[in-house]
JSON list of C-alpha atoms and ligand atoms in Angstrom, two decimals:
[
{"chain": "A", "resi": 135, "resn": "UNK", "atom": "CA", "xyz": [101.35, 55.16, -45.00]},
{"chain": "A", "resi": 136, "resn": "UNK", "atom": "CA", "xyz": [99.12, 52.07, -44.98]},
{"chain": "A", "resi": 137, "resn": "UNK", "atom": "CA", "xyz": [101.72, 49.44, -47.40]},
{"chain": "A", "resi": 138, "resn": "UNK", "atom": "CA", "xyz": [100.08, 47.08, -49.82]},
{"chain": "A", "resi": 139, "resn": "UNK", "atom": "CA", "xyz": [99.90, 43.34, -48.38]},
{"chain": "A", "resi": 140, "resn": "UNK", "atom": "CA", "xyz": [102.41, 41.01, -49.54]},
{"chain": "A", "resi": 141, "resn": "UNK", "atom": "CA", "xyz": [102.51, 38.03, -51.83]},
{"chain": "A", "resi": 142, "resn": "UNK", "atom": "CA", "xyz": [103.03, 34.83, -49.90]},
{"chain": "A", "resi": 143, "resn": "UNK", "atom": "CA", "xyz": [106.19, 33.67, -51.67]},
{"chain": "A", "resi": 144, "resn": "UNK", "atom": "CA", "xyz": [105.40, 29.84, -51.42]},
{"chain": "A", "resi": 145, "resn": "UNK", "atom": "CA", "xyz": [102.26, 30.35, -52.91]},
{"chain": "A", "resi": 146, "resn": "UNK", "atom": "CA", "xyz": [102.35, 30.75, -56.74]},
{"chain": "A", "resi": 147, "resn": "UNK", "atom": "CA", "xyz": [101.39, 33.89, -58.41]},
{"chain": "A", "resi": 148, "resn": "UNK", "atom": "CA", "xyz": [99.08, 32.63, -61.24]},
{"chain": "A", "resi": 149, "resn": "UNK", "atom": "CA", "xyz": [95.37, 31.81, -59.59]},
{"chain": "A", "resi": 150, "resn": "UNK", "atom": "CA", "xyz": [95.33, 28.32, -60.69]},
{"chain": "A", "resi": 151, "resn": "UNK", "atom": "CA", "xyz": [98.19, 26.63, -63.45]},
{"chain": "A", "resi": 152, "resn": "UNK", "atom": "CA", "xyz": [95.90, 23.85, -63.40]},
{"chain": "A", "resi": 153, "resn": "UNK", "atom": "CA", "xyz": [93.15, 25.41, -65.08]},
{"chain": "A", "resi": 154, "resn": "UNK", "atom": "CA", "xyz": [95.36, 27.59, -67.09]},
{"chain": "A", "resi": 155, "resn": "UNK", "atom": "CA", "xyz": [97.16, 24.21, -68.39]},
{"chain": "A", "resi": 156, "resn": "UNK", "atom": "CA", "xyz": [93.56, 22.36, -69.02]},
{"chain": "A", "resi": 157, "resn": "UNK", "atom": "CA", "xyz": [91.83, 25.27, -70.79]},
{"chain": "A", "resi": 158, "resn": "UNK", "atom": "CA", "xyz": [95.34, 25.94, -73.54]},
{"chain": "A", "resi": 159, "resn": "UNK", "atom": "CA", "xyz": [94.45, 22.41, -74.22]},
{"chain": "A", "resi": 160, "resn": "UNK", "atom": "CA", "xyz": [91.05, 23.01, -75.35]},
{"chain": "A", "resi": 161, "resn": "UNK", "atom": "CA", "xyz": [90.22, 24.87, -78.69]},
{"chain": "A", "resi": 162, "resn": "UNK", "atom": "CA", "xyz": [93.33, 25.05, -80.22]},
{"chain": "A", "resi": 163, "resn": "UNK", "atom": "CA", "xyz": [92.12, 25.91, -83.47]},
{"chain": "A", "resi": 164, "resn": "UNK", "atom": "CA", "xyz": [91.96, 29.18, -82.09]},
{"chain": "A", "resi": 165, "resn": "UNK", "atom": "CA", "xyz": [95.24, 29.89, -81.90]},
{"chain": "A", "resi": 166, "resn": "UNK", "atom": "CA", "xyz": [96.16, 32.56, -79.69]},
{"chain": "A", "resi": 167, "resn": "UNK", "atom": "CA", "xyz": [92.46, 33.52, -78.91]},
{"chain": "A", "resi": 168, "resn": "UNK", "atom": "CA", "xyz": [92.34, 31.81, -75.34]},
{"chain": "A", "resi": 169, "resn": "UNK", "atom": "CA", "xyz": [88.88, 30.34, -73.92]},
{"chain": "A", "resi": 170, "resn": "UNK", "atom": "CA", "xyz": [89.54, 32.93, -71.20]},
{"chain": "A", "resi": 171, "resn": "UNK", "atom": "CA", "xyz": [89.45, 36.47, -73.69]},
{"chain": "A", "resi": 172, "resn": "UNK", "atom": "CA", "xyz": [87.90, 39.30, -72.00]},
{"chain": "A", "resi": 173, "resn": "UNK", "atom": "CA", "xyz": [86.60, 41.48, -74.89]},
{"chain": "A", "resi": 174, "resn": "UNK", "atom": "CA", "xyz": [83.64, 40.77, -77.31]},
{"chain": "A", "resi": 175, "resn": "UNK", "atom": "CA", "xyz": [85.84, 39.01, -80.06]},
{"chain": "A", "resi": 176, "resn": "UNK", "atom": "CA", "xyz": [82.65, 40.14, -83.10]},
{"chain": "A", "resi": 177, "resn": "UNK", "atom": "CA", "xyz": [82.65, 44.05, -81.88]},
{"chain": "A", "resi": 178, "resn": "UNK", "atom": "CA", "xyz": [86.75, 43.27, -81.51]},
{"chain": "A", "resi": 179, "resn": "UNK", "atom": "CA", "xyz": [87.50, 42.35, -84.87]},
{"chain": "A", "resi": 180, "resn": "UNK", "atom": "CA", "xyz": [84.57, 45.06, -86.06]},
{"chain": "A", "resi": 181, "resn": "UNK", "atom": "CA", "xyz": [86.19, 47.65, -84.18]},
{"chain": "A", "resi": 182, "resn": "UNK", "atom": "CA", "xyz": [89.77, 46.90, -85.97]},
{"chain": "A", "resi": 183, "resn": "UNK", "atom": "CA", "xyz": [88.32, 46.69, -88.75]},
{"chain": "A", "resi": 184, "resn": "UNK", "atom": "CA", "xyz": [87.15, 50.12, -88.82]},
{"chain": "A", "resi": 185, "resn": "UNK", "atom": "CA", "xyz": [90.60, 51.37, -88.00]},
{"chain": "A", "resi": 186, "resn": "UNK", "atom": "CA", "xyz": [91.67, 49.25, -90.97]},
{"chain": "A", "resi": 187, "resn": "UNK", "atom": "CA", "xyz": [89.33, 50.68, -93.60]},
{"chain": "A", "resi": 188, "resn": "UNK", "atom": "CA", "xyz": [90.58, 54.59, -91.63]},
{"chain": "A", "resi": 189, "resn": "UNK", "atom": "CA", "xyz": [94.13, 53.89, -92.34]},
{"chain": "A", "resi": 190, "resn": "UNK", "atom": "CA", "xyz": [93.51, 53.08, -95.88]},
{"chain": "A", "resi": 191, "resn": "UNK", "atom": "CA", "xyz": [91.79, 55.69, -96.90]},
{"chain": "A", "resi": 192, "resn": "UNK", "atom": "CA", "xyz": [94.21, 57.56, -95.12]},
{"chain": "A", "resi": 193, "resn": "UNK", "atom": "CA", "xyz": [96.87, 56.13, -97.83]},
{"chain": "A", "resi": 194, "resn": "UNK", "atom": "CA", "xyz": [94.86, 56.59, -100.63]},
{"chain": "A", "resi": 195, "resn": "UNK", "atom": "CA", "xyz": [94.32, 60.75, -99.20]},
{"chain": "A", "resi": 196, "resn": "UNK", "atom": "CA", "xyz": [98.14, 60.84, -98.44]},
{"chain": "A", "resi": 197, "resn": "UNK", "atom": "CA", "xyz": [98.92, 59.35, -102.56]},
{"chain": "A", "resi": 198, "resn": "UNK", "atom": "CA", "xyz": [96.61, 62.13, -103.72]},
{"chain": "A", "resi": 199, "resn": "UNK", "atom": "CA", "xyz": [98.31, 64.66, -102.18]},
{"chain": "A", "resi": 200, "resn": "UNK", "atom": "CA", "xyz": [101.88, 63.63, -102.52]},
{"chain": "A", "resi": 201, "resn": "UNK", "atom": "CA", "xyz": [101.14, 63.26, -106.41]},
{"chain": "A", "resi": 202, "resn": "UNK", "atom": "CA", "xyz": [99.32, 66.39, -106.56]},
{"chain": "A", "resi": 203, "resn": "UNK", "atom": "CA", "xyz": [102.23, 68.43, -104.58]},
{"chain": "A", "resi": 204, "resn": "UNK", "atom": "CA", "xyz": [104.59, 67.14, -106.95]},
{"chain": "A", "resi": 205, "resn": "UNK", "atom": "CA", "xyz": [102.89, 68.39, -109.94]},
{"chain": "A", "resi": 206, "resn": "UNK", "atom": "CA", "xyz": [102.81, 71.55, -108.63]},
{"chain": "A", "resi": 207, "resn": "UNK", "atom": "CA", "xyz": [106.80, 71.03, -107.48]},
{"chain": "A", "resi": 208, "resn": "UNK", "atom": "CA", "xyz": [106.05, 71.53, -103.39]},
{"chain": "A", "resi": 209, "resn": "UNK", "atom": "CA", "xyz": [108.61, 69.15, -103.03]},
{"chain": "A", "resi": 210, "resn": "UNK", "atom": "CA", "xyz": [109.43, 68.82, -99.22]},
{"chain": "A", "resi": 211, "resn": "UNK", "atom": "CA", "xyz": [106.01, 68.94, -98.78]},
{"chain": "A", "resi": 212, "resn": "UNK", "atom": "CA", "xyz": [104.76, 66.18, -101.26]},
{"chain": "A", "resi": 213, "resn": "UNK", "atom": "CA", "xyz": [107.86, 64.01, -99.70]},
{"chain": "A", "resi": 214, "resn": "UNK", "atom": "CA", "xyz": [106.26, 64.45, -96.31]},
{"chain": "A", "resi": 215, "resn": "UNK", "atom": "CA", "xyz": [102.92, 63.28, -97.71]},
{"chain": "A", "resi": 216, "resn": "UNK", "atom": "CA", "xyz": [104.95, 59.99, -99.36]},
{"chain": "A", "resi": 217, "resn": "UNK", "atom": "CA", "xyz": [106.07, 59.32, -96.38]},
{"chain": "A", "resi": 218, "resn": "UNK", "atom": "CA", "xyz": [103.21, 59.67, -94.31]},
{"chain": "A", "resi": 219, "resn": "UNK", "atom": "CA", "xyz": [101.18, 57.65, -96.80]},
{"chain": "A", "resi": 220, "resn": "UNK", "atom": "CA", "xyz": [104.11, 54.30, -95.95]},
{"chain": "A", "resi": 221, "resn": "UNK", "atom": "CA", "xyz": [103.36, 54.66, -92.53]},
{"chain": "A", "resi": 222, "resn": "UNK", "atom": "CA", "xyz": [99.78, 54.86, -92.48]},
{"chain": "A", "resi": 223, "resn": "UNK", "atom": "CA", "xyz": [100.45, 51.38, -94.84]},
{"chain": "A", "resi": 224, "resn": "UNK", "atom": "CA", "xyz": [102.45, 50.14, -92.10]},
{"chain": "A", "resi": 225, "resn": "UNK", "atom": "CA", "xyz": [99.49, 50.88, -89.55]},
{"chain": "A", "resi": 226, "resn": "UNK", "atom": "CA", "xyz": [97.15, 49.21, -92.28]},
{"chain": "A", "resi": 227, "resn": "UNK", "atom": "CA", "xyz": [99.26, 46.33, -91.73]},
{"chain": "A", "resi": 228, "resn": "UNK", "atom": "CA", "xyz": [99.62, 45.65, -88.58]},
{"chain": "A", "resi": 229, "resn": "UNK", "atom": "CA", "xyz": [95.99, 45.59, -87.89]},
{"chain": "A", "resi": 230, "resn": "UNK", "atom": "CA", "xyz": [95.05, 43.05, -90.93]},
{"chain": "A", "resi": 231, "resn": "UNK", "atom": "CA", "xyz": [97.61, 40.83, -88.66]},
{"chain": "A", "resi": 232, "resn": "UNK", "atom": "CA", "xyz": [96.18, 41.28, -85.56]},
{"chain": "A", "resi": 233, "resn": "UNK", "atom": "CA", "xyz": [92.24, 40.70, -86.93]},
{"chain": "A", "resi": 234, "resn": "UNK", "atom": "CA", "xyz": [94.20, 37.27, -88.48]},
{"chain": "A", "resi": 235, "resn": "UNK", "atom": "CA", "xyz": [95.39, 36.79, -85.06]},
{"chain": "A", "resi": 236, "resn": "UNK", "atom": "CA", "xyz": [92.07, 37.10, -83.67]},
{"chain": "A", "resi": 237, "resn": "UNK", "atom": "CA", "xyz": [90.29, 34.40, -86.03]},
{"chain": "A", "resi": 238, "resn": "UNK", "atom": "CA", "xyz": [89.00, 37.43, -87.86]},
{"chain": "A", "resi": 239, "resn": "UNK", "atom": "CA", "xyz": [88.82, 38.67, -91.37]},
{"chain": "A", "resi": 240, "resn": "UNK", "atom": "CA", "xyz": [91.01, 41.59, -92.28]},
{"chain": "A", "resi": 241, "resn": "UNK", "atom": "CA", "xyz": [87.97, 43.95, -94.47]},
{"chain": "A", "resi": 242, "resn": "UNK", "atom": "CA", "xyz": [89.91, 45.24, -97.91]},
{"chain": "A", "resi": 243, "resn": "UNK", "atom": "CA", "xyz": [87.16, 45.84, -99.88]},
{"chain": "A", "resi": 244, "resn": "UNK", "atom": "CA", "xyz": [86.81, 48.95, -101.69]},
{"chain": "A", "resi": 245, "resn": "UNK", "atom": "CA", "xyz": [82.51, 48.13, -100.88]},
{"chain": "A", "resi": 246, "resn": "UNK", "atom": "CA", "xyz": [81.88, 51.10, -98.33]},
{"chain": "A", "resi": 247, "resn": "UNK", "atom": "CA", "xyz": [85.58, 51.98, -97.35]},
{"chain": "A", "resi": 248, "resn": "UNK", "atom": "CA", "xyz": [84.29, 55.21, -96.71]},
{"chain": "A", "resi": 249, "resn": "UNK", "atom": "CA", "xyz": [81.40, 53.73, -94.52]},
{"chain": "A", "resi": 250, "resn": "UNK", "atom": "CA", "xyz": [83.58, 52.08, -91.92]},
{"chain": "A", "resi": 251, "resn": "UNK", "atom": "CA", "xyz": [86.34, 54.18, -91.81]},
{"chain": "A", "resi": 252, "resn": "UNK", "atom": "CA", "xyz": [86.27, 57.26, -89.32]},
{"chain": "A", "resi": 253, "resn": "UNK", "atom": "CA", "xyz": [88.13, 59.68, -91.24]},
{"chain": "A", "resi": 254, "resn": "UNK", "atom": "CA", "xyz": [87.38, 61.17, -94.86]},
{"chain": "A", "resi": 255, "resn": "UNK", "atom": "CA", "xyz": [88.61, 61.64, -98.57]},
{"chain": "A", "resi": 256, "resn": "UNK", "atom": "CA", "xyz": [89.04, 65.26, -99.18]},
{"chain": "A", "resi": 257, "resn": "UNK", "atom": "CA", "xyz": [91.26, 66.16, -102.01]},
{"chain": "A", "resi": 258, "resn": "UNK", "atom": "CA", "xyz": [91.42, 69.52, -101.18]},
{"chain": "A", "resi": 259, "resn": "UNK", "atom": "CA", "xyz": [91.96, 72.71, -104.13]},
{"chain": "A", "resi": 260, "resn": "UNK", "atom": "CA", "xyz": [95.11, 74.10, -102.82]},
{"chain": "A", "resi": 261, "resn": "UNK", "atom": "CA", "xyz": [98.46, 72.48, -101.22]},
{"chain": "A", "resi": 262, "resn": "UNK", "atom": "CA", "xyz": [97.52, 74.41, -97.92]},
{"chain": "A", "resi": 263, "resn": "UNK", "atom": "CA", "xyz": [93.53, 72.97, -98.16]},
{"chain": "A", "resi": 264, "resn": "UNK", "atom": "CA", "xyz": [95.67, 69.15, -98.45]},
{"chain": "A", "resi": 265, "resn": "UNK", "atom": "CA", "xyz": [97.56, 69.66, -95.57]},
{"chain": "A", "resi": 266, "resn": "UNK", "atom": "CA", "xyz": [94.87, 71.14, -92.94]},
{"chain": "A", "resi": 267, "resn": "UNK", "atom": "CA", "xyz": [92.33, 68.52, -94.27]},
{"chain": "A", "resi": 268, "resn": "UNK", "atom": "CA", "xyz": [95.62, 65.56, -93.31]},
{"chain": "A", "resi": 269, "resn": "UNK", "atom": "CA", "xyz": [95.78, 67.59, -89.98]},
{"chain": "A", "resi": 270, "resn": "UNK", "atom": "CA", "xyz": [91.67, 67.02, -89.98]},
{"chain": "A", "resi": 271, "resn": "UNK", "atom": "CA", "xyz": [92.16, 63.42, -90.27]},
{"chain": "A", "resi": 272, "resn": "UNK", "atom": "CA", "xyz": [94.87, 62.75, -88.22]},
{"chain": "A", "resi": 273, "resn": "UNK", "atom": "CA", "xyz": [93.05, 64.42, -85.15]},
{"chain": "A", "resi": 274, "resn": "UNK", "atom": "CA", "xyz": [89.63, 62.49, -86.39]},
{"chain": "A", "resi": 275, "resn": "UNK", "atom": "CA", "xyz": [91.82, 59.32, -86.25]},
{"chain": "A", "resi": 276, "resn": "UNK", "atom": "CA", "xyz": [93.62, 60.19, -82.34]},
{"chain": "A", "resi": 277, "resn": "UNK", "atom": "CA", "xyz": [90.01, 60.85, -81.18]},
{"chain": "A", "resi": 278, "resn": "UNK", "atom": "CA", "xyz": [88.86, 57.29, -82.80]},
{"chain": "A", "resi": 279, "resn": "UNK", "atom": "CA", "xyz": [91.94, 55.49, -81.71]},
{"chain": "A", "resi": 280, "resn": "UNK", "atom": "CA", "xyz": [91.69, 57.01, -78.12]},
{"chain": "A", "resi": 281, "resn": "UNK", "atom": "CA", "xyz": [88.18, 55.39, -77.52]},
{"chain": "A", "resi": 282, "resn": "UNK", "atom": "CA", "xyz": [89.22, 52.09, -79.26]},
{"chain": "A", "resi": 283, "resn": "UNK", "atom": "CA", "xyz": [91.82, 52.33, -76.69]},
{"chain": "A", "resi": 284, "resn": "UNK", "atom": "CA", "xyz": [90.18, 52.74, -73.71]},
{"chain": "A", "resi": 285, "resn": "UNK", "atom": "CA", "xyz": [87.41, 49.89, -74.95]},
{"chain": "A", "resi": 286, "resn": "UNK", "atom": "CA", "xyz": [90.06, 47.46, -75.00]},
{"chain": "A", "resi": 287, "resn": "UNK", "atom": "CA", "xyz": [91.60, 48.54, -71.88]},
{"chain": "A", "resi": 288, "resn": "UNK", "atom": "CA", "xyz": [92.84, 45.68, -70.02]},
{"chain": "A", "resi": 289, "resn": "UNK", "atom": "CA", "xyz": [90.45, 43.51, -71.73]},
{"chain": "A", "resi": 290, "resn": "UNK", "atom": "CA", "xyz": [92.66, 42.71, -74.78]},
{"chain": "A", "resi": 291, "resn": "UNK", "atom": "CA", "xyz": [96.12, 44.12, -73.79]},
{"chain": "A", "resi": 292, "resn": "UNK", "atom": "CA", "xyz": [97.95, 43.47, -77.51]},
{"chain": "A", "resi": 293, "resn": "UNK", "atom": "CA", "xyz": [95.39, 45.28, -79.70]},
{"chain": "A", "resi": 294, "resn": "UNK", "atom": "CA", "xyz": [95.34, 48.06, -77.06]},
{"chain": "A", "resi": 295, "resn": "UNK", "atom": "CA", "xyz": [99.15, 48.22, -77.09]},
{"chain": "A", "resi": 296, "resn": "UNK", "atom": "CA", "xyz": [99.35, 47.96, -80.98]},
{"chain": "A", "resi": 297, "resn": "UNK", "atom": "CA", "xyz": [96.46, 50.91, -80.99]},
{"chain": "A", "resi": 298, "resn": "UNK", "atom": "CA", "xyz": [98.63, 53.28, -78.63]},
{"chain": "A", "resi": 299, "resn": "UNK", "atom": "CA", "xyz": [101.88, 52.63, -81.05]},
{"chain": "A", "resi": 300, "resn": "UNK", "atom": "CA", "xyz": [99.67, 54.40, -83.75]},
{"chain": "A", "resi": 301, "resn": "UNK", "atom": "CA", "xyz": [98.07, 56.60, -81.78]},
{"chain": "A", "resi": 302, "resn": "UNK", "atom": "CA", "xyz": [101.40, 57.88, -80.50]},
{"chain": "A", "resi": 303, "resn": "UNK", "atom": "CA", "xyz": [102.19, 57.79, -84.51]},
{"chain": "A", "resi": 304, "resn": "UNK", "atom": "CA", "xyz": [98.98, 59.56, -85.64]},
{"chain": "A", "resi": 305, "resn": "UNK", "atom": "CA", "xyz": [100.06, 62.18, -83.09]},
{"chain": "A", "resi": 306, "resn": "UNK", "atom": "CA", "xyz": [103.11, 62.61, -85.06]},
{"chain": "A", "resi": 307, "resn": "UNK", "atom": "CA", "xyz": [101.82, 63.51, -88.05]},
{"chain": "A", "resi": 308, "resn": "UNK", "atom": "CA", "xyz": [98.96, 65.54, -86.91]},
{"chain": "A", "resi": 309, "resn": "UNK", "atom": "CA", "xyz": [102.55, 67.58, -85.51]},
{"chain": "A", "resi": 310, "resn": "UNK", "atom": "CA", "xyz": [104.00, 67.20, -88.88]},
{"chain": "A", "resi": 311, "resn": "UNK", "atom": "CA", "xyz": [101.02, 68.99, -90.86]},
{"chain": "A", "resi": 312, "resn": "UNK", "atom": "CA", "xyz": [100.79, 71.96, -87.95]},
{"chain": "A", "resi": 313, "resn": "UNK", "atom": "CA", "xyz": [104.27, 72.48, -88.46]},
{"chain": "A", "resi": 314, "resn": "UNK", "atom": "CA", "xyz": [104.07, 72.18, -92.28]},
{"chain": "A", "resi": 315, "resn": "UNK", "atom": "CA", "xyz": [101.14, 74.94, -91.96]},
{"chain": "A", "resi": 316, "resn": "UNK", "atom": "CA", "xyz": [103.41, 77.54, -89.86]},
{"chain": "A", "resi": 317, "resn": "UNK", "atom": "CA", "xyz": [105.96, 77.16, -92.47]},
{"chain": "A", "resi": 318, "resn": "UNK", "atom": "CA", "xyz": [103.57, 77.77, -95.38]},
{"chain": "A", "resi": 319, "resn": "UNK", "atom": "CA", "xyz": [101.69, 80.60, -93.51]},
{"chain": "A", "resi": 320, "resn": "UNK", "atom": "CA", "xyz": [105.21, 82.28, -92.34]},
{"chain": "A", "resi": 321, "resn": "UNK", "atom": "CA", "xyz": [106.38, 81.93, -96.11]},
{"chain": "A", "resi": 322, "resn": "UNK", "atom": "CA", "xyz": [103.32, 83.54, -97.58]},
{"chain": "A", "resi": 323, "resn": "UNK", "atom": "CA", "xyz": [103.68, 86.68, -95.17]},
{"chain": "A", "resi": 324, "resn": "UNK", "atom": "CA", "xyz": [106.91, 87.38, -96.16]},
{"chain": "A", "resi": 325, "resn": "UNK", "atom": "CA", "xyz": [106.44, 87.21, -100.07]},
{"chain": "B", "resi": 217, "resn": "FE2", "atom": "FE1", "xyz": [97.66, 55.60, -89.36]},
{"chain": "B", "resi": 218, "resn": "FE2", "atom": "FE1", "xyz": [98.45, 59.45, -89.58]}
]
């Protein structure tokens, strides 16, 4: 088995600390957007904003349905859409900070939400139609998230790594509302 060729140990492993040390100098304004970023920072901040305006929307869906569950006392269900509606704030959050990290604009505005985001508002009639259209979203959102993913690839390591933390999240849920439809579905066969 052919090995890989060593580092020469007396040789340092960044390609040039000179460079590196000149260019932190320069620009910064920019805070932790170096000279040297890989990705397109305009379709970067674009891009997380889209997953911004999905995971509100995905709040407001999630505050329908857990105030819609209660009222028709589905309790364990419309706590499970509570708290799915505080994490999918969470997510919200941490992508407004990274789009400030980025010199970017975090988008809140209510103006065509439903444009940029990837998944959709459905109310849904029944407390089974609100949980398969959360499962809906949550799989629209890990098919999104996946190719957001693999665009920043090792172009802008942080946003890919706070991306896959949600992903891993979304995945989660989408788990959560299968589950919660088994349970339904077994309960309605044996009534
Ligand atoms: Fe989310
Ligand atoms: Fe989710």
């Amino acid at each position: 088995m052919a090995t890989a060729p060593s580092r020469d140990p007396k040789k340092p492993f960044l390609s040039d600390i000179q460079e590196i040390r000149r260019r932190a100098r320069q620009h910064i304004e920019q805070g932790a957007v170096i000279e040297n970023y890989k990705a397109d920072l305009e379709t970067s901040i674009r891009v997380l904003n889209e997953a911004l305006a999905t995971e509100i929307v995905c709040v407001l869906r999630y505050k329908r349905h857990h105030y819609m569950a209660s009222g028709i006392h589905a309790q364990s269900v419309a706590a499970e859409f509570l708290e799915h509606a505080k994490e999918e704030q969470g997510h919200a959050d941490r992508i407004a900070e990274r789009i400030i990290q980025l010199n970017g604009a975090p988008n809140f505005s209510p103006d065509g939400l439903l444009m940029r985001s990837h998944s959709e508002y459905v109310e849904g009639e029944t407390l089974i139609d609100m949980i398969k259209e959360d499962l809906v979203a949550e799989r629209i959102a890990i098919e999104s998230y996946s190719e957001i993913i693999r665009y920043f690839g090792d172009k802008d390591p942080t946003s890919r790594r706070l991306l896959e933390e949600i992903l891993a999240n979304e995945e989660e849920h989408a788990e959560d509302m299968k589950t919660l439809i088994e349970t339904l579905g077994e309960g309605a066969r044996s009534a």
